[in-house]
PDB file of C-alpha atoms in Angstrom:
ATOM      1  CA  UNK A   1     -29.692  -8.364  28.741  1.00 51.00           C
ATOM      2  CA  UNK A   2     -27.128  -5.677  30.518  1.00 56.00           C
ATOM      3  CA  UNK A   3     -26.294  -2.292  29.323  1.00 60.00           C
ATOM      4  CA  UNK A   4     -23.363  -2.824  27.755  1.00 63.00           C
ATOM      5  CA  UNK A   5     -24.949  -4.660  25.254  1.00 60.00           C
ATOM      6  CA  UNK A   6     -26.628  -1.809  24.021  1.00 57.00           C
ATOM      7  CA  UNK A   7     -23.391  -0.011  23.382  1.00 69.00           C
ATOM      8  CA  UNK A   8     -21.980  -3.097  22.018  1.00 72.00           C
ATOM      9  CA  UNK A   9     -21.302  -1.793  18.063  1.00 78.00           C
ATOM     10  CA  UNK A  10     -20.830  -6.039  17.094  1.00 79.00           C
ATOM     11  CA  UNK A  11     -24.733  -6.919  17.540  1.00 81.00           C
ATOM     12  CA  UNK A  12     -26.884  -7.786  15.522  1.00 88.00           C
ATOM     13  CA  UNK A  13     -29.846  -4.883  14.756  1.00 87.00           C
ATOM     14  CA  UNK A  14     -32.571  -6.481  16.391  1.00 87.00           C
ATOM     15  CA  UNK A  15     -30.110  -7.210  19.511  1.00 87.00           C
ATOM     16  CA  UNK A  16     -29.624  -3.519  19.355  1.00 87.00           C
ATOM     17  CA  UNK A  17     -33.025  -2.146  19.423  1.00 89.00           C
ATOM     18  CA  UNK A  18     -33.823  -4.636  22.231  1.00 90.00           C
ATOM     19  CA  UNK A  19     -31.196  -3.626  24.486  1.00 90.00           C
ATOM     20  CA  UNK A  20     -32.238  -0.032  24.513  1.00 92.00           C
ATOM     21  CA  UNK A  21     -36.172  -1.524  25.446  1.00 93.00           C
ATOM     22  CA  UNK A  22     -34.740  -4.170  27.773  1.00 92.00           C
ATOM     23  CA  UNK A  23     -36.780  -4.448  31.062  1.00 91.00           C
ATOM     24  CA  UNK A  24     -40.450  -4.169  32.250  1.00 93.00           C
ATOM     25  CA  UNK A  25     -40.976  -0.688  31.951  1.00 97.00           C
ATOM     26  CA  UNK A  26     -39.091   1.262  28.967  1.00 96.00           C
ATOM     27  CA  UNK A  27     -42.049  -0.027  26.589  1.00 95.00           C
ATOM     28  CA  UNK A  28     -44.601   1.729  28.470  1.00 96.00           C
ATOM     29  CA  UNK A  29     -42.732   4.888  28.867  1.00 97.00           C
ATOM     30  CA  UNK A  30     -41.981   5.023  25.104  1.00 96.00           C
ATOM     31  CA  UNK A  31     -45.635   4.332  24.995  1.00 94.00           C
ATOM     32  CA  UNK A  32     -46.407   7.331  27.598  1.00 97.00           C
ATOM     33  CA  UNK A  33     -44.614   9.901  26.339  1.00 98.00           C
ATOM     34  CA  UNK A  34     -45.615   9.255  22.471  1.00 95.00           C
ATOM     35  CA  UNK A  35     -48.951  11.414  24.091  1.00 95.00           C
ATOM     36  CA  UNK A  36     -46.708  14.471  24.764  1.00 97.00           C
ATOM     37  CA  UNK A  37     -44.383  15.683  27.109  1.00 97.00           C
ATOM     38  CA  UNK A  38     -44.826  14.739  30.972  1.00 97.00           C
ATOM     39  CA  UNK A  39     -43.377  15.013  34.619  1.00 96.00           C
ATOM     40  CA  UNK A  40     -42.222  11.921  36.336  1.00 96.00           C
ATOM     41  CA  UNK A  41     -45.271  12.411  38.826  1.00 95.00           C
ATOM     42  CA  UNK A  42     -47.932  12.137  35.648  1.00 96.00           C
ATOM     43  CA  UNK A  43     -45.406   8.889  34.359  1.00 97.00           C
ATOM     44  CA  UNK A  44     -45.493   7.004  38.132  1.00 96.00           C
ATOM     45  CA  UNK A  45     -49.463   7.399  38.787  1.00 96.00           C
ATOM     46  CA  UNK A  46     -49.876   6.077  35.204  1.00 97.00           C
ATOM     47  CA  UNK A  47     -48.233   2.999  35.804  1.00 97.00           C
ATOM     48  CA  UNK A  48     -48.793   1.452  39.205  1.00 94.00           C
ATOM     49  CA  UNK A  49     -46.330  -0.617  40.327  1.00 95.00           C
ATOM     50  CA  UNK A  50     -43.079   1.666  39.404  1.00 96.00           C
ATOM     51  CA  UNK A  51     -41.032   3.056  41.798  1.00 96.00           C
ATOM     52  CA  UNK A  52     -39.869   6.241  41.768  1.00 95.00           C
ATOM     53  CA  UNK A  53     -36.155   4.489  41.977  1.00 97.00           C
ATOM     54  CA  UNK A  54     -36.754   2.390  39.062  1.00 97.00           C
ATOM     55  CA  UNK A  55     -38.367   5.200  37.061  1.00 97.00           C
ATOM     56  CA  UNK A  56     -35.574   7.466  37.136  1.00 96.00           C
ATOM     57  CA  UNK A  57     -33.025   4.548  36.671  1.00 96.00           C
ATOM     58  CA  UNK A  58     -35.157   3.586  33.093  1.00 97.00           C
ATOM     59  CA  UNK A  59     -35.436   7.617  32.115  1.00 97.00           C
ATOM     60  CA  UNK A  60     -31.618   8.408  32.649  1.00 96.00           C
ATOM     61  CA  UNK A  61     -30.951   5.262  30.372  1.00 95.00           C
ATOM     62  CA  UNK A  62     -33.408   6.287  27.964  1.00 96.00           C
ATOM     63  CA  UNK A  63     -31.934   9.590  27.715  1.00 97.00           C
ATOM     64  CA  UNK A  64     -28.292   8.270  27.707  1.00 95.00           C
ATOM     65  CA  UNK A  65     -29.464   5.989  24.591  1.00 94.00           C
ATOM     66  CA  UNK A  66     -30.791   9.503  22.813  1.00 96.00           C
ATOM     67  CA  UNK A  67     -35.145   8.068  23.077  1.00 97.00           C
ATOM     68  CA  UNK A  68     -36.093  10.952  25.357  1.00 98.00           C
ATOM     69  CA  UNK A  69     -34.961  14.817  26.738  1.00 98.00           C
ATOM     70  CA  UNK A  70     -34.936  15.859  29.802  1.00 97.00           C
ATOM     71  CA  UNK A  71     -35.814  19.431  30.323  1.00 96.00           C
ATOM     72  CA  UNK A  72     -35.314  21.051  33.574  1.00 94.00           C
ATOM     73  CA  UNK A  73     -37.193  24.002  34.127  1.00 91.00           C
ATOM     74  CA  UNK A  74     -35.378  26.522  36.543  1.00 88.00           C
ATOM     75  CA  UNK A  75     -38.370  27.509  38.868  1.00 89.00           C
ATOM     76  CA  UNK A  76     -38.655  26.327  42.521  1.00 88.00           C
ATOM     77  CA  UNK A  77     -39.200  23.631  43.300  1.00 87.00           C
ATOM     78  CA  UNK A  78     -37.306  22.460  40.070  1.00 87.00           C
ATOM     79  CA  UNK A  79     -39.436  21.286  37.406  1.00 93.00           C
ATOM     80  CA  UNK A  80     -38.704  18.302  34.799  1.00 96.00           C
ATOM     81  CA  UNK A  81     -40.462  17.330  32.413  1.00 97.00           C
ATOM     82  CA  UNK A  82     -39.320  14.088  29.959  1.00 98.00           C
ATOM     83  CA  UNK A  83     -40.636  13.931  26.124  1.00 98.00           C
ATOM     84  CA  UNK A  84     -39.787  11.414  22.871  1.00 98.00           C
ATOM     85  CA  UNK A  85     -36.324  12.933  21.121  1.00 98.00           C
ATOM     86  CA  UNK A  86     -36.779  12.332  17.490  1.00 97.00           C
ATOM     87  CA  UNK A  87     -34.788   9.318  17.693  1.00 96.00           C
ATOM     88  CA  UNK A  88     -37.476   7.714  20.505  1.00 97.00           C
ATOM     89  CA  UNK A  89     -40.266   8.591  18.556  1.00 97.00           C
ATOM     90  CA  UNK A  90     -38.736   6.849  15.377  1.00 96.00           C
ATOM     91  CA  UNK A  91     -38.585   3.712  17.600  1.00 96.00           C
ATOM     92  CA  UNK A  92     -42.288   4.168  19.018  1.00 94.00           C
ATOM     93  CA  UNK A  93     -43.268   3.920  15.347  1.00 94.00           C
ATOM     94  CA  UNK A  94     -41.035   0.755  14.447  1.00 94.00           C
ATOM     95  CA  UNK A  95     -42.676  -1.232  17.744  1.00 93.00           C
ATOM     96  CA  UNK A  96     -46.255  -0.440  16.345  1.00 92.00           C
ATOM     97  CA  UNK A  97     -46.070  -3.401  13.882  1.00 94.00           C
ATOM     98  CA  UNK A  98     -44.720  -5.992  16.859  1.00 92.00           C
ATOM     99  CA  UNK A  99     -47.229  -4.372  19.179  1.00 92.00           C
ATOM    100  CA  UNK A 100     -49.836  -5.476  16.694  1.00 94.00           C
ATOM    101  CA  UNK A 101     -48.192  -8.611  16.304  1.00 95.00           C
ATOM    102  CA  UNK A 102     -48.263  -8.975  20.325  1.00 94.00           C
ATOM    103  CA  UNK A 103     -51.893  -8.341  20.413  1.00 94.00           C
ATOM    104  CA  UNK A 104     -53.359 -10.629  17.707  1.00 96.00           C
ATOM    105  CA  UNK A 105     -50.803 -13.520  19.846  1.00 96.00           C
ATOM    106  CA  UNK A 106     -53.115 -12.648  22.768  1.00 95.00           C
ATOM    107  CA  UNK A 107     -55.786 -13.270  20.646  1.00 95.00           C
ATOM    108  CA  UNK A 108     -55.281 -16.401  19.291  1.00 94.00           C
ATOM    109  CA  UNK A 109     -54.127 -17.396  22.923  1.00 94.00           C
ATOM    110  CA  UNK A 110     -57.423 -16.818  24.183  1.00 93.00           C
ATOM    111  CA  UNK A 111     -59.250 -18.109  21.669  1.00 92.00           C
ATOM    112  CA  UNK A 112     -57.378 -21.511  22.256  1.00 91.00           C
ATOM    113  CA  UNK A 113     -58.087 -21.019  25.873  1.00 90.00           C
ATOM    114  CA  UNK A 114     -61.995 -20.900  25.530  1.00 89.00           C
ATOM    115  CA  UNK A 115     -61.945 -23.774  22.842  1.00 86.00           C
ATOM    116  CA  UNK A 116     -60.351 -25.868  25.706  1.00 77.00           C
TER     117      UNK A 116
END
């Protein structure tokens, strides 16, 4: 799905909401930060695999679509540190029930799996 979809105002809801969780890692970050605030550093070791490139691409878009702040702390070196904006959190809490829905999926796939 590209960016512009989540701007796009003639989309369905559910189109909406998934264009502003589109790609691998947004999930987990929402997921992340529902713990408190954190540093990119804390965010990269706690999900191998991301790149430092990548992470800050997925945070400025976050931000941009109003899930998390960015606060920069004016101290050298700089300092910034990323937590769920209201709007993010209010998101977190509408995934729990497909999260759930995710997990008992897994379940019953693995249940078919060792029946096989």
């Amino acid at each position: 799905m590209t960016r512009s979809r989540a701007q796009d105002l003639n989309v369905c809801g559910v189109t909406a909401a998934i264009a502003v969780i589109d790609g691998k890692w947004k999930t987990a970050l929402l997921w992340l930060l529902e713990s408190g605030p954190q540093r990119p550093g804390e965010l990269r070791r706690q999900l191998p695999g991301l790149s430092e490139k990548v992470l800050t691409q997925a945070l400025r878009e976050m931000e941009t679509d109003g899930l998390v702040h960015r606060d920069v702390h004016d101290v050298l070196p700089l300092k910034t540190v990323y937590s769920l904006t209201g709007f993010g959190r209010e998101l977190s809490e509408a995934l729990a029930p497909l999260s759930d829905w995710g997990h008992r999926r897994l379940e019953k796939l693995a249940a078919t799996r060792s029946a096989s």
